[in-house]
mmCIF file of C-alpha atoms in Angstrom:
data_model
loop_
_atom_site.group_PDB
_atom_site.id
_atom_site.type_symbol
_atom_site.label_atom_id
_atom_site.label_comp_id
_atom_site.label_asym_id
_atom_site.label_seq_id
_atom_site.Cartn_x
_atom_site.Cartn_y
_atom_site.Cartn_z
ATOM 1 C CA UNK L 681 128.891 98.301 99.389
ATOM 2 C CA UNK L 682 125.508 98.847 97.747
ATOM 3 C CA UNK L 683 123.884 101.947 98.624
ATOM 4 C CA UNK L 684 120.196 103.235 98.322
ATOM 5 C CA UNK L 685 120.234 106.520 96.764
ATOM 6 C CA UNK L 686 118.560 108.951 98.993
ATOM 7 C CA UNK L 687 118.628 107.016 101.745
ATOM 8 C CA UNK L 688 119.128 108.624 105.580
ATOM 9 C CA UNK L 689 119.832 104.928 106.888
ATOM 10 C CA UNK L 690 120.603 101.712 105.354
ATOM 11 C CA UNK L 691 121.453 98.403 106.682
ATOM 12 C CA UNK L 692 122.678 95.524 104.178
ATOM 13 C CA UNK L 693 122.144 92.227 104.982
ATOM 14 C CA UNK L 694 123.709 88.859 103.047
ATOM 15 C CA UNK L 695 120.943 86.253 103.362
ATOM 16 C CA UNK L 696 120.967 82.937 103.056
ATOM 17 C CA UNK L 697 117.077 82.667 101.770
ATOM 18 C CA UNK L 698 115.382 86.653 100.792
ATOM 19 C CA UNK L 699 111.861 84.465 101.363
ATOM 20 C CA UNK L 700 109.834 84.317 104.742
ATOM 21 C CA UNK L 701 111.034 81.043 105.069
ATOM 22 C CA UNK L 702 114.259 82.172 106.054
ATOM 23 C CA UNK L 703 113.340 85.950 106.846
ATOM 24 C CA UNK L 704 111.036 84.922 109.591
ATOM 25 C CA UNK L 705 113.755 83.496 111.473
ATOM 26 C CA UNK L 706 116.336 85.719 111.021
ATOM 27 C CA UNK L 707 114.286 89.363 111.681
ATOM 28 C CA UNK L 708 114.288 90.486 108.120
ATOM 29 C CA UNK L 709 110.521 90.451 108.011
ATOM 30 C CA UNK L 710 107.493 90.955 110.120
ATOM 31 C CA UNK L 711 104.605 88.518 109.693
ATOM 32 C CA UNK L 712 102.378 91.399 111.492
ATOM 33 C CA UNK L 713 102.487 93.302 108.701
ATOM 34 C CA UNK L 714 101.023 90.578 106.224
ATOM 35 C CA UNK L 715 98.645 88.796 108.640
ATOM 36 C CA UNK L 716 95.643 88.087 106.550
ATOM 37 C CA UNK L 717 96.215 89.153 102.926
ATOM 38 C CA UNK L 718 96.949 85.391 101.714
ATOM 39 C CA UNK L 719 95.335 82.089 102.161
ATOM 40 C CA UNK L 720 96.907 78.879 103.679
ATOM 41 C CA UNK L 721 96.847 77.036 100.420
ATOM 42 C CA UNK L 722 99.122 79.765 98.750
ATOM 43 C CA UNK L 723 102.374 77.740 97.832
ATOM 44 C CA UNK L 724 105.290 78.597 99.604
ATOM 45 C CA UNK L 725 108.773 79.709 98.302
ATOM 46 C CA UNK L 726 112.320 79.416 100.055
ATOM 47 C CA UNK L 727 116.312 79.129 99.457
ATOM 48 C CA UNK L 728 116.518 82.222 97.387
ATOM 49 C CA UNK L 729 120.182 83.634 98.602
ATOM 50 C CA UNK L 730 120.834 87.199 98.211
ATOM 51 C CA UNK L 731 121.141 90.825 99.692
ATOM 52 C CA UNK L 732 118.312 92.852 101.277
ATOM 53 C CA UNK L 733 118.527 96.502 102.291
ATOM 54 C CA UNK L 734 116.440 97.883 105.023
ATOM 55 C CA UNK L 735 116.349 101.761 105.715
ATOM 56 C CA UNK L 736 114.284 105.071 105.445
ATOM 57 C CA UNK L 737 114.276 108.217 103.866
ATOM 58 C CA UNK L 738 114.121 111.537 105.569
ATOM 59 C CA UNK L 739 111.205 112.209 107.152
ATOM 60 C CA UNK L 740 109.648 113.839 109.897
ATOM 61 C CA UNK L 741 106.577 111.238 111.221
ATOM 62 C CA UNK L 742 106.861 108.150 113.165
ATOM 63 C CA UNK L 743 104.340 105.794 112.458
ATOM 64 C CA UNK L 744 106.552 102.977 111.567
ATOM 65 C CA UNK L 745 107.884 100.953 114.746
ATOM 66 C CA UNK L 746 109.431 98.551 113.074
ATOM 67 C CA UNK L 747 113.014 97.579 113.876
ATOM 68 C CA UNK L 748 112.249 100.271 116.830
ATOM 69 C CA UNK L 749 113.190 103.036 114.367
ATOM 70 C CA UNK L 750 110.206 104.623 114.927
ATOM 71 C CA UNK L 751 110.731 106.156 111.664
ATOM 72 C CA UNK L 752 108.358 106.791 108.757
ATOM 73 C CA UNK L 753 109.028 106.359 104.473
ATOM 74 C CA UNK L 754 110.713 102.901 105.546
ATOM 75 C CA UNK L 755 111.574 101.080 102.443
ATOM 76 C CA UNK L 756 113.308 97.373 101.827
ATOM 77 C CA UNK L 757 115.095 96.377 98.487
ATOM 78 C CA UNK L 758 115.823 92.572 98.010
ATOM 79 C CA UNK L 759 118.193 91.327 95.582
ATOM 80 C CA UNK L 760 118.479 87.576 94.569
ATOM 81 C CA UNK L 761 121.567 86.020 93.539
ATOM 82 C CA UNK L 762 120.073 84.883 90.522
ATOM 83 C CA UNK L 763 118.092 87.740 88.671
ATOM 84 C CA UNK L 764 116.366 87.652 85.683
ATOM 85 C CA UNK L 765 116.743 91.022 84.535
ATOM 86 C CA UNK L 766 113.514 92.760 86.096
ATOM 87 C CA UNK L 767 112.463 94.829 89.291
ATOM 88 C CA UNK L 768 109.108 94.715 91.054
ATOM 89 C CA UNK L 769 107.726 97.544 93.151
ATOM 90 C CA UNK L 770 104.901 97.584 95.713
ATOM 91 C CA UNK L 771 103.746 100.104 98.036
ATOM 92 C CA UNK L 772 102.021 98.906 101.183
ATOM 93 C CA UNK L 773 98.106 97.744 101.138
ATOM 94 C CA UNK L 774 95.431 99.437 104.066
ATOM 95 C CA UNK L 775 98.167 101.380 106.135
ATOM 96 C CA UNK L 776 100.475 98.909 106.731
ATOM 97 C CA UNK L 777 104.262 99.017 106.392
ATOM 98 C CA UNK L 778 106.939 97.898 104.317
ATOM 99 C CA UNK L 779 107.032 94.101 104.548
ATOM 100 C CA UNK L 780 102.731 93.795 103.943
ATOM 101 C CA UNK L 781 103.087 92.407 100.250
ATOM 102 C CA UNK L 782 106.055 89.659 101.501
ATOM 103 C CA UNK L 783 104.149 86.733 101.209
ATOM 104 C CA UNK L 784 101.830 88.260 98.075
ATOM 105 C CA UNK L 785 104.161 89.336 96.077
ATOM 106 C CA UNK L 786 107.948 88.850 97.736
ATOM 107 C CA UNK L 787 108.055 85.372 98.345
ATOM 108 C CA UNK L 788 107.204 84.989 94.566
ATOM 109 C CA UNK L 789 108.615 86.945 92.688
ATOM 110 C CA UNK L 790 112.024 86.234 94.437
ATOM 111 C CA UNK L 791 111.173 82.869 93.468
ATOM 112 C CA UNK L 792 111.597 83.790 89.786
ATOM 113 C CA UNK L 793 114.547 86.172 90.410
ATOM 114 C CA UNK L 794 113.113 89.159 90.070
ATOM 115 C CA UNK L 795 114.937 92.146 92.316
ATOM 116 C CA UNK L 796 111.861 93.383 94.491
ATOM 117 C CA UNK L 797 111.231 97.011 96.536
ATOM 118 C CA UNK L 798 108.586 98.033 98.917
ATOM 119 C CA UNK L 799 107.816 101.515 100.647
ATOM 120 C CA UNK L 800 105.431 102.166 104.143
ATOM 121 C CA UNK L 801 104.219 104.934 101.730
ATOM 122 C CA UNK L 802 105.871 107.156 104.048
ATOM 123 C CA UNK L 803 103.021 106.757 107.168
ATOM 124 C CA UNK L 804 101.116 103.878 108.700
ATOM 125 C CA UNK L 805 98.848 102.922 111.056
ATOM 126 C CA UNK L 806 95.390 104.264 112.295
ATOM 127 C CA UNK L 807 96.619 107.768 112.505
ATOM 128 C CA UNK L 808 98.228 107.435 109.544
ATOM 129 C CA UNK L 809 97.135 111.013 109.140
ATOM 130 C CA UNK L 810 99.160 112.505 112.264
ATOM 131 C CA UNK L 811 101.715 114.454 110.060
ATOM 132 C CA UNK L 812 99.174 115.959 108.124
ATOM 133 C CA UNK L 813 99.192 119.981 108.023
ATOM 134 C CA UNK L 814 96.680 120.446 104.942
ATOM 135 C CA UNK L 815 93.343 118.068 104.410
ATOM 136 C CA UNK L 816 95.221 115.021 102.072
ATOM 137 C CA UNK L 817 98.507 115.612 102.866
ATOM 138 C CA UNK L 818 99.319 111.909 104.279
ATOM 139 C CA UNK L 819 97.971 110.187 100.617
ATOM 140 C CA UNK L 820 99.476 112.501 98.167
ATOM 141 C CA UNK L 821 103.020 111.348 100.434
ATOM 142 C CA UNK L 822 102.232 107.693 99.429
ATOM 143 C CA UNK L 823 102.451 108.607 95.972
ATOM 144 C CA UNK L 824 105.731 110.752 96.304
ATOM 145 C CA UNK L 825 107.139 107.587 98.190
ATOM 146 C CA UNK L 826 106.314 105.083 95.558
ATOM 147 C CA UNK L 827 107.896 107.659 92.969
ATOM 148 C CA UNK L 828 110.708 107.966 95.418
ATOM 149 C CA UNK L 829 111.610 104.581 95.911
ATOM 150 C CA UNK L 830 111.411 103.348 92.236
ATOM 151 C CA UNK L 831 113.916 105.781 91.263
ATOM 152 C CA UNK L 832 116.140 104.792 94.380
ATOM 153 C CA UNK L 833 115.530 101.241 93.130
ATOM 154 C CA UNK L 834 116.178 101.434 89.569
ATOM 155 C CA UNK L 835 119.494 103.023 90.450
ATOM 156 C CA UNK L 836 120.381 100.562 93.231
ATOM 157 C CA UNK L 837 119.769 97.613 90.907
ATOM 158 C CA UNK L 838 122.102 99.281 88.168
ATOM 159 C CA UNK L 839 124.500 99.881 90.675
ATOM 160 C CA UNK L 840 124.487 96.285 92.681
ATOM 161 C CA UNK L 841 123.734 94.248 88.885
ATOM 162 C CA UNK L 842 126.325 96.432 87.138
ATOM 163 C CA UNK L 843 123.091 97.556 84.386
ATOM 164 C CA UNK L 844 119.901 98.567 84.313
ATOM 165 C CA UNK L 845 116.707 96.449 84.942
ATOM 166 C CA UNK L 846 115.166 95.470 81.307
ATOM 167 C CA UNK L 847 111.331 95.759 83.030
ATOM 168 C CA UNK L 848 110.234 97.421 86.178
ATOM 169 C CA UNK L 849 106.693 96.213 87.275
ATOM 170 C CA UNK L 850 104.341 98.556 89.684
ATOM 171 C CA UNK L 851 102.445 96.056 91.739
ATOM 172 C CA UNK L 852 100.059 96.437 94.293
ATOM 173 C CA UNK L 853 96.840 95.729 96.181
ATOM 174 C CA UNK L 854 94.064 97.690 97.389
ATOM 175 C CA UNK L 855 95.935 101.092 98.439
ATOM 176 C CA UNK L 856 99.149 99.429 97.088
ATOM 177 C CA UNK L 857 97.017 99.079 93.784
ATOM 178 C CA UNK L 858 96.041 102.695 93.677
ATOM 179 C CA UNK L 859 99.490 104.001 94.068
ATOM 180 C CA UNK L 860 100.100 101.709 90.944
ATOM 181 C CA UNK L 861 97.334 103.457 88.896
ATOM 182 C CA UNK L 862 99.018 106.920 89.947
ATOM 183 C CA UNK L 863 102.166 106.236 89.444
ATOM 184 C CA UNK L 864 101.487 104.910 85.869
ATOM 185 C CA UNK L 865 99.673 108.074 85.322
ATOM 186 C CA UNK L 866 101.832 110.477 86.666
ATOM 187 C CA UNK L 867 104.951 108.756 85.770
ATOM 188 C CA UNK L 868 105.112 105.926 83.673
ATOM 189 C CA UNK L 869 108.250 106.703 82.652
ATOM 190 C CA UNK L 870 109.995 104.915 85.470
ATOM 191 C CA UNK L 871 107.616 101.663 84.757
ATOM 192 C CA UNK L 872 107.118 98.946 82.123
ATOM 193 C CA UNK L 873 103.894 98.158 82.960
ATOM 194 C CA UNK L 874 101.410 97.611 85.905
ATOM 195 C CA UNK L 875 99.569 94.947 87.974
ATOM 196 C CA UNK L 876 96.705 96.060 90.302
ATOM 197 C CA UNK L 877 94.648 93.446 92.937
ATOM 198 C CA UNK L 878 91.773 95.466 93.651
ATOM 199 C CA UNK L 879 92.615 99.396 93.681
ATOM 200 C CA UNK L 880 91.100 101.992 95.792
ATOM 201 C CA UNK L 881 89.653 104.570 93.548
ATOM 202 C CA UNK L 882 89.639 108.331 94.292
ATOM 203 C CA UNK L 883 87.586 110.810 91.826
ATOM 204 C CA UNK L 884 86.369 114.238 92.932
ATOM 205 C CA UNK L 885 82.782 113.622 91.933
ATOM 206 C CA UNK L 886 82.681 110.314 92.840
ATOM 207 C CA UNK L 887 83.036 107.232 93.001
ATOM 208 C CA UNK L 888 84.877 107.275 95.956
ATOM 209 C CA UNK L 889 84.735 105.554 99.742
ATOM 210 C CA UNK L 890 82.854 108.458 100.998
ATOM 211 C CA UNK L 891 80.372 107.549 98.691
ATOM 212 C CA UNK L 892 80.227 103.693 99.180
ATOM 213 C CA UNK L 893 81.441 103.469 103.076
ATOM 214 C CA UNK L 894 78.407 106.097 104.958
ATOM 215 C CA UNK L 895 76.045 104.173 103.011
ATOM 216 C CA UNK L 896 77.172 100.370 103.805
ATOM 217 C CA UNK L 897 77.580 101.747 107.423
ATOM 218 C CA UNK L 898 74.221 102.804 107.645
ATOM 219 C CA UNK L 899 72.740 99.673 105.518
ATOM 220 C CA UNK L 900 74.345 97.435 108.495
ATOM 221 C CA UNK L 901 73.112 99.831 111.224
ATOM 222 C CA UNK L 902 69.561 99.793 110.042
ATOM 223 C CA UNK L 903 69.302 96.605 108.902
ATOM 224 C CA UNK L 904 68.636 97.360 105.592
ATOM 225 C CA UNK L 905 70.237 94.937 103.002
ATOM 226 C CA UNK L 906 69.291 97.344 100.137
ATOM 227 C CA UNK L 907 71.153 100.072 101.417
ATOM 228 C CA UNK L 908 74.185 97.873 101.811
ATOM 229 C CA UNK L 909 73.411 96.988 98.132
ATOM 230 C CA UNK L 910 73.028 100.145 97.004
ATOM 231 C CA UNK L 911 76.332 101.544 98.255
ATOM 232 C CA UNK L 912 77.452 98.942 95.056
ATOM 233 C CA UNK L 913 78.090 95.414 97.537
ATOM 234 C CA UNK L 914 76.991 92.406 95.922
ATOM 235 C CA UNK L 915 74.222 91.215 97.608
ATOM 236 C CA UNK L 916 75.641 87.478 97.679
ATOM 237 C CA UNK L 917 78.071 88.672 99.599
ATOM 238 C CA UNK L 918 76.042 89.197 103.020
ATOM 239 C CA UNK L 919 77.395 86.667 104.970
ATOM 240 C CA UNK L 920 80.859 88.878 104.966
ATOM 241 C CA UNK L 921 79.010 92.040 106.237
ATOM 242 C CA UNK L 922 79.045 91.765 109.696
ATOM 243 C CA UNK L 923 82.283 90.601 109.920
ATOM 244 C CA UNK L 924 82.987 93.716 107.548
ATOM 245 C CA UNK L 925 81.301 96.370 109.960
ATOM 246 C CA UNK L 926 82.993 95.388 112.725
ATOM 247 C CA UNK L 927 86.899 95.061 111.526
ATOM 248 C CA UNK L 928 86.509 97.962 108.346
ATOM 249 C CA UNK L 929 83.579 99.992 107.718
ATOM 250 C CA UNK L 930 83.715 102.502 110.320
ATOM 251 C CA UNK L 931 86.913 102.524 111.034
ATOM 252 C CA UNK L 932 88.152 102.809 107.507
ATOM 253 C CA UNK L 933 85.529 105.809 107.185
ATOM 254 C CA UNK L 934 86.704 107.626 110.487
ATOM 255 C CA UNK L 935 90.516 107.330 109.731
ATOM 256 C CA UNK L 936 89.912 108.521 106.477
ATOM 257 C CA UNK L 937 87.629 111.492 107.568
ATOM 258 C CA UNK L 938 90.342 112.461 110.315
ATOM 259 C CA UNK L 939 92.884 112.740 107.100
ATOM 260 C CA UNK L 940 90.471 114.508 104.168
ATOM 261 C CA UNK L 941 87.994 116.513 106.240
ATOM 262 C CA UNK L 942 89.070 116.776 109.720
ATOM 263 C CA UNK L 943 87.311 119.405 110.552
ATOM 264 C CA UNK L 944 83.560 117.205 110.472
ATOM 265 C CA UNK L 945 82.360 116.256 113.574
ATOM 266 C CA UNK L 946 79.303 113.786 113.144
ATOM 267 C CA UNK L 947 78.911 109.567 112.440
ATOM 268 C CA UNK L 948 80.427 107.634 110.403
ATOM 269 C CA UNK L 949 77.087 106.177 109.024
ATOM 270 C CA UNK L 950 75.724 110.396 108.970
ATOM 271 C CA UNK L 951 78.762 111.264 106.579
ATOM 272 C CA UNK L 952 77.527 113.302 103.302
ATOM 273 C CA UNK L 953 80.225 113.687 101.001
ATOM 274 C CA UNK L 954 78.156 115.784 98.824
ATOM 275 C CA UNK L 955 78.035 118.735 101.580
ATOM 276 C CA UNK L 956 81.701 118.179 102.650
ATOM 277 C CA UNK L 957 83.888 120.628 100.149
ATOM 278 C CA UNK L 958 86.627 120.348 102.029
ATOM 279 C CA UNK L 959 87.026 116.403 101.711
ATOM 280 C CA UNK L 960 86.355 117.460 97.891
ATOM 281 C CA UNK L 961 88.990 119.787 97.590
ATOM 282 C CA UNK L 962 91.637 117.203 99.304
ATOM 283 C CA UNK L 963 90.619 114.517 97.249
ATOM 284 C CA UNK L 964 91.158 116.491 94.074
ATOM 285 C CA UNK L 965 95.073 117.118 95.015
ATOM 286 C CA UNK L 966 95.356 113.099 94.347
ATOM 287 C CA UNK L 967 92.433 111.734 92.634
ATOM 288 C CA UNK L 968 93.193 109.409 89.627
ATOM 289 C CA UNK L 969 91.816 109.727 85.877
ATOM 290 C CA UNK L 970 92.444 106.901 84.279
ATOM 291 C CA UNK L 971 95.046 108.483 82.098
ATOM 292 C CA UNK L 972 98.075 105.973 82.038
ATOM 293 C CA UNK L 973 101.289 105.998 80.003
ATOM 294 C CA UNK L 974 101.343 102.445 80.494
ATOM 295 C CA UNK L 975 100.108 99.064 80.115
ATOM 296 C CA UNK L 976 98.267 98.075 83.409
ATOM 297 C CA UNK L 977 96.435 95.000 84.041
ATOM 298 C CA UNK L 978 93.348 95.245 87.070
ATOM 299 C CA UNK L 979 92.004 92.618 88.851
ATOM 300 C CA UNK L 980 89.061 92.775 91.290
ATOM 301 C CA UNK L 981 86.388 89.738 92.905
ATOM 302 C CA UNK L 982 82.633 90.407 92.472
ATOM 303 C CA UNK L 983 82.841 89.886 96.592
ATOM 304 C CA UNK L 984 85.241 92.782 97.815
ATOM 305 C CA UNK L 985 83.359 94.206 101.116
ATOM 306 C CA UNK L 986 85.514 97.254 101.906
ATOM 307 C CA UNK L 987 85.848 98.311 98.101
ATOM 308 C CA UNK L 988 83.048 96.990 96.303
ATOM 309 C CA UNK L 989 83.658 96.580 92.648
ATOM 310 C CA UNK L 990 80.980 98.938 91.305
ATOM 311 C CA UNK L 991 82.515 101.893 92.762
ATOM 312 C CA UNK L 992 86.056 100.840 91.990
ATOM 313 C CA UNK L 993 87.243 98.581 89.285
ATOM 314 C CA UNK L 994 84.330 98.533 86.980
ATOM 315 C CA UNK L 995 84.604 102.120 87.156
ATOM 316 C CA UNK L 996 88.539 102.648 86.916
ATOM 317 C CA UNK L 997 87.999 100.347 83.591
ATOM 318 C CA UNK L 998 85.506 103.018 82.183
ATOM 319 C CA UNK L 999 88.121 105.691 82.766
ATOM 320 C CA UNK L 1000 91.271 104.099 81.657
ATOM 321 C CA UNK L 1001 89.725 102.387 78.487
ATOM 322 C CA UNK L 1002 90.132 105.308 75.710
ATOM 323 C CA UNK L 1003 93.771 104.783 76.647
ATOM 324 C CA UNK L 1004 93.967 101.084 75.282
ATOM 325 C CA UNK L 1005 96.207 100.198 77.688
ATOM 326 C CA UNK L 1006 93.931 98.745 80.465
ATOM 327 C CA UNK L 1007 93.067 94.816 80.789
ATOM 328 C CA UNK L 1008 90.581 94.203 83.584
ATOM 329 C CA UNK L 1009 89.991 90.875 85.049
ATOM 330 C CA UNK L 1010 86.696 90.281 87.425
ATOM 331 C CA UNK L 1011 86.818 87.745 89.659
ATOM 332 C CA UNK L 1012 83.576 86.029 90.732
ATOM 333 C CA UNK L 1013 83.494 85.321 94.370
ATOM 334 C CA UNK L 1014 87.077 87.162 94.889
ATOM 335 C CA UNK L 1015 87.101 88.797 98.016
ATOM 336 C CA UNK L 1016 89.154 91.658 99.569
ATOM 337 C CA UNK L 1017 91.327 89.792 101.479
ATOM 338 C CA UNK L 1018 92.410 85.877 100.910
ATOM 339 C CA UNK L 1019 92.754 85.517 104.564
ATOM 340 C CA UNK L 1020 88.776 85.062 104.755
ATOM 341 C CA UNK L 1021 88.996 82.048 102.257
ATOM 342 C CA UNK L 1022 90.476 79.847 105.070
ATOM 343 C CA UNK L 1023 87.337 80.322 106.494
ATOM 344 C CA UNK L 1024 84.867 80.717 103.790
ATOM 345 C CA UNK L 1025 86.575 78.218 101.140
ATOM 346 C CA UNK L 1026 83.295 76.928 99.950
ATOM 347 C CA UNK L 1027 82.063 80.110 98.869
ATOM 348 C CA UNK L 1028 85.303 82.676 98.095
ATOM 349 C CA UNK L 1029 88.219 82.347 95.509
ATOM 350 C CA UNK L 1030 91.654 83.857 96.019
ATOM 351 C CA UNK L 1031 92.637 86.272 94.439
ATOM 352 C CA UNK L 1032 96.521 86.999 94.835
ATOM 353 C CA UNK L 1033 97.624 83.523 92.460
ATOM 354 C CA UNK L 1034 95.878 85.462 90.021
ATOM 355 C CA UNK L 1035 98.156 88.993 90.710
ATOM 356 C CA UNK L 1036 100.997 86.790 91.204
ATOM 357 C CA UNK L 1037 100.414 85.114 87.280
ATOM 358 C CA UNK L 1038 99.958 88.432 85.935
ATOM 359 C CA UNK L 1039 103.240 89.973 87.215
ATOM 360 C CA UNK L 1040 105.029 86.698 85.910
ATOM 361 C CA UNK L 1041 103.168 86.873 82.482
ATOM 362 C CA UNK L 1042 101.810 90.301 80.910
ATOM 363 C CA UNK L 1043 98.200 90.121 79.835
#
């Protein structure tokens, strides 16, 4: 039987179709973990036959409820039948879990026979932050769990293919897309090349959501547009605010306060980053450079209201572009996520057909 290196539980299934279409119905997925990060016109895959592991790895946290585990560093491994030689690897978006990128990235690249592994990033949820000891501990995890499960991958695909994969792709979006970045800085020895839908970006001095998120929060709260502006949202993008400050803005800011400076005490919308060492000192232990071994292709909508572009793509370009390797893509209109162009689709364009193209065909 195939076996997931590493692994402290496994469970193999033999499916008749790896795709939501058949996944839905037979429990090998669940849609609450993608709800919202593709659009209804998104074309739909199915009758891709094939084996998926579902475990964990050791850990002590338990975020992750799902299959009533409740066990963190969940992973699943998919492999089709038919494979064309490749592996893809994703780490979960926002603080979701393992199955978040199914219908983003699973669905199709299963469709093309690509093998395809996902990680929780080792802890989920709102208190995503709960086995933290030291300020950061819970983010520089996600990047040990994406390094974790590629090399658990890699050797699970040699093992179930009889040889090696002849590409292995780092895909992700938003926090998905940052662990992509680090990964192909840190170690892009284990990767071909990578794809990233909008990446978070974390620098000590900035930019950063500290620096973008207070500010937006307290643009909305006075009613001042400019602020909002000035905290780098486009300002064509204001009738996704409110709808923004109620699902993402101060949330996002408080969970991520609770996990790289616990120890403040005030408002989201009061939150200086410039007077907070501590948050500076955690962010440093995982901040990216823009330093990659490998070829990585970003792409990012003009429209993004949790991680405006200013303060995140256009800036990741200026840092990665001495390396040569870096090919950015902006999207007008692109938002953060496609859900919101079922309800907007006069005025936003989707964004994941775009990841999905460049994982099939390097830019």
């Amino acid at each position: 039987m195939t076996r997931v290196p590493g692994a402290e539980h496994q469970e193999l299934a033999e499916l008749d179709d790896l795709t939501t279409t058949g996944t839905v119905a037979s429990g090998h997925t669940n849609p609450a973990d993608y709800v919202g990060t593709t659009h209804a016109g998104l074309p739909t895959h199915s009758g891709v036959p094939g084996i998926q592991l579902d475990g964990y790895f050791p850990s002590g946290t338990h975020t992750n409820t799902n299959h009533g585990w409740n066990h963190d560093a969940q992973f699943v491994i998919r492999l089709p039948e038919t494979w064309n030689g490749s592996l893809v690897v994703s780490g979960a978006p926002g603080v979701r879990a393992q199955y978040a990128n199914d219908t983003a990235i699973s669905d199709y690249v299963l469709s093309l026979g690509y093998a395809y592994a996902a990680t929780d990033k080792g802890n989920t949820g709102a208190e995503f932050f709960a086995g933290s000891r030291e300020p950061g501990d819970a983010i520089v995890e996600w990047n040990a769990r994406m390094t974790e499960l590629t090399l658990a991958a890699r050797e699970t695909v040699t093992q179930h293919y009889g040889r090696p994969a002849d590409e292995v792709i780092a895909a992700g979006v938003s926090n998905g897309g940052y662990l992509v970045r680090w990964q192909l800085e840190n170690h892009p020895e284990l990767y071909t090349r990578g794809v990233d839908l909008e990446g978070t970006l974390w620098t000590v001095d900035g930019p950063n959501p500290f620096r973008s998120l207070p500010l937006a929060i307290r643009g909305y709260e006075q009613q001042s547009p400019e602020l909002i502006t000035a905290a780098g949202f486009d300002p064509r993008s204001d009738f996704l605010w409110e709808y923004h400050y109620t699902v993402y803005w101060p949330l996002t800011q408080r969970i991520y306060t609770a996990e790289l400076d616990p120890s403040y005490s005030g408002s989201e919308a009061d939150y200086d980053y410039l007077q907070r060492p501590e948050a500076h000192r955690a962010i440093e232990r995982f901040a990216l450079t823009g330093k990659i071994g490998k070829p990585l292709h970003t792409i990012h909508g003009t429209y993004d209201c949790l991680l405006p572009i200013t303060q995140n793509s256009d800036a990741y370009a200026e840092l990665a572009a001495p390396t040569g390797l870096h090919t950015y893509q902006r999207v007008e209109a692109g938002n953060h996520l496609d859900g919101l162009v079922d309800v907007y689709p006069d005025q936003l364009v989707p964004l994941v057909p775009l990841l999905q193209q460049a994982i099939r065909t390097p830019c």
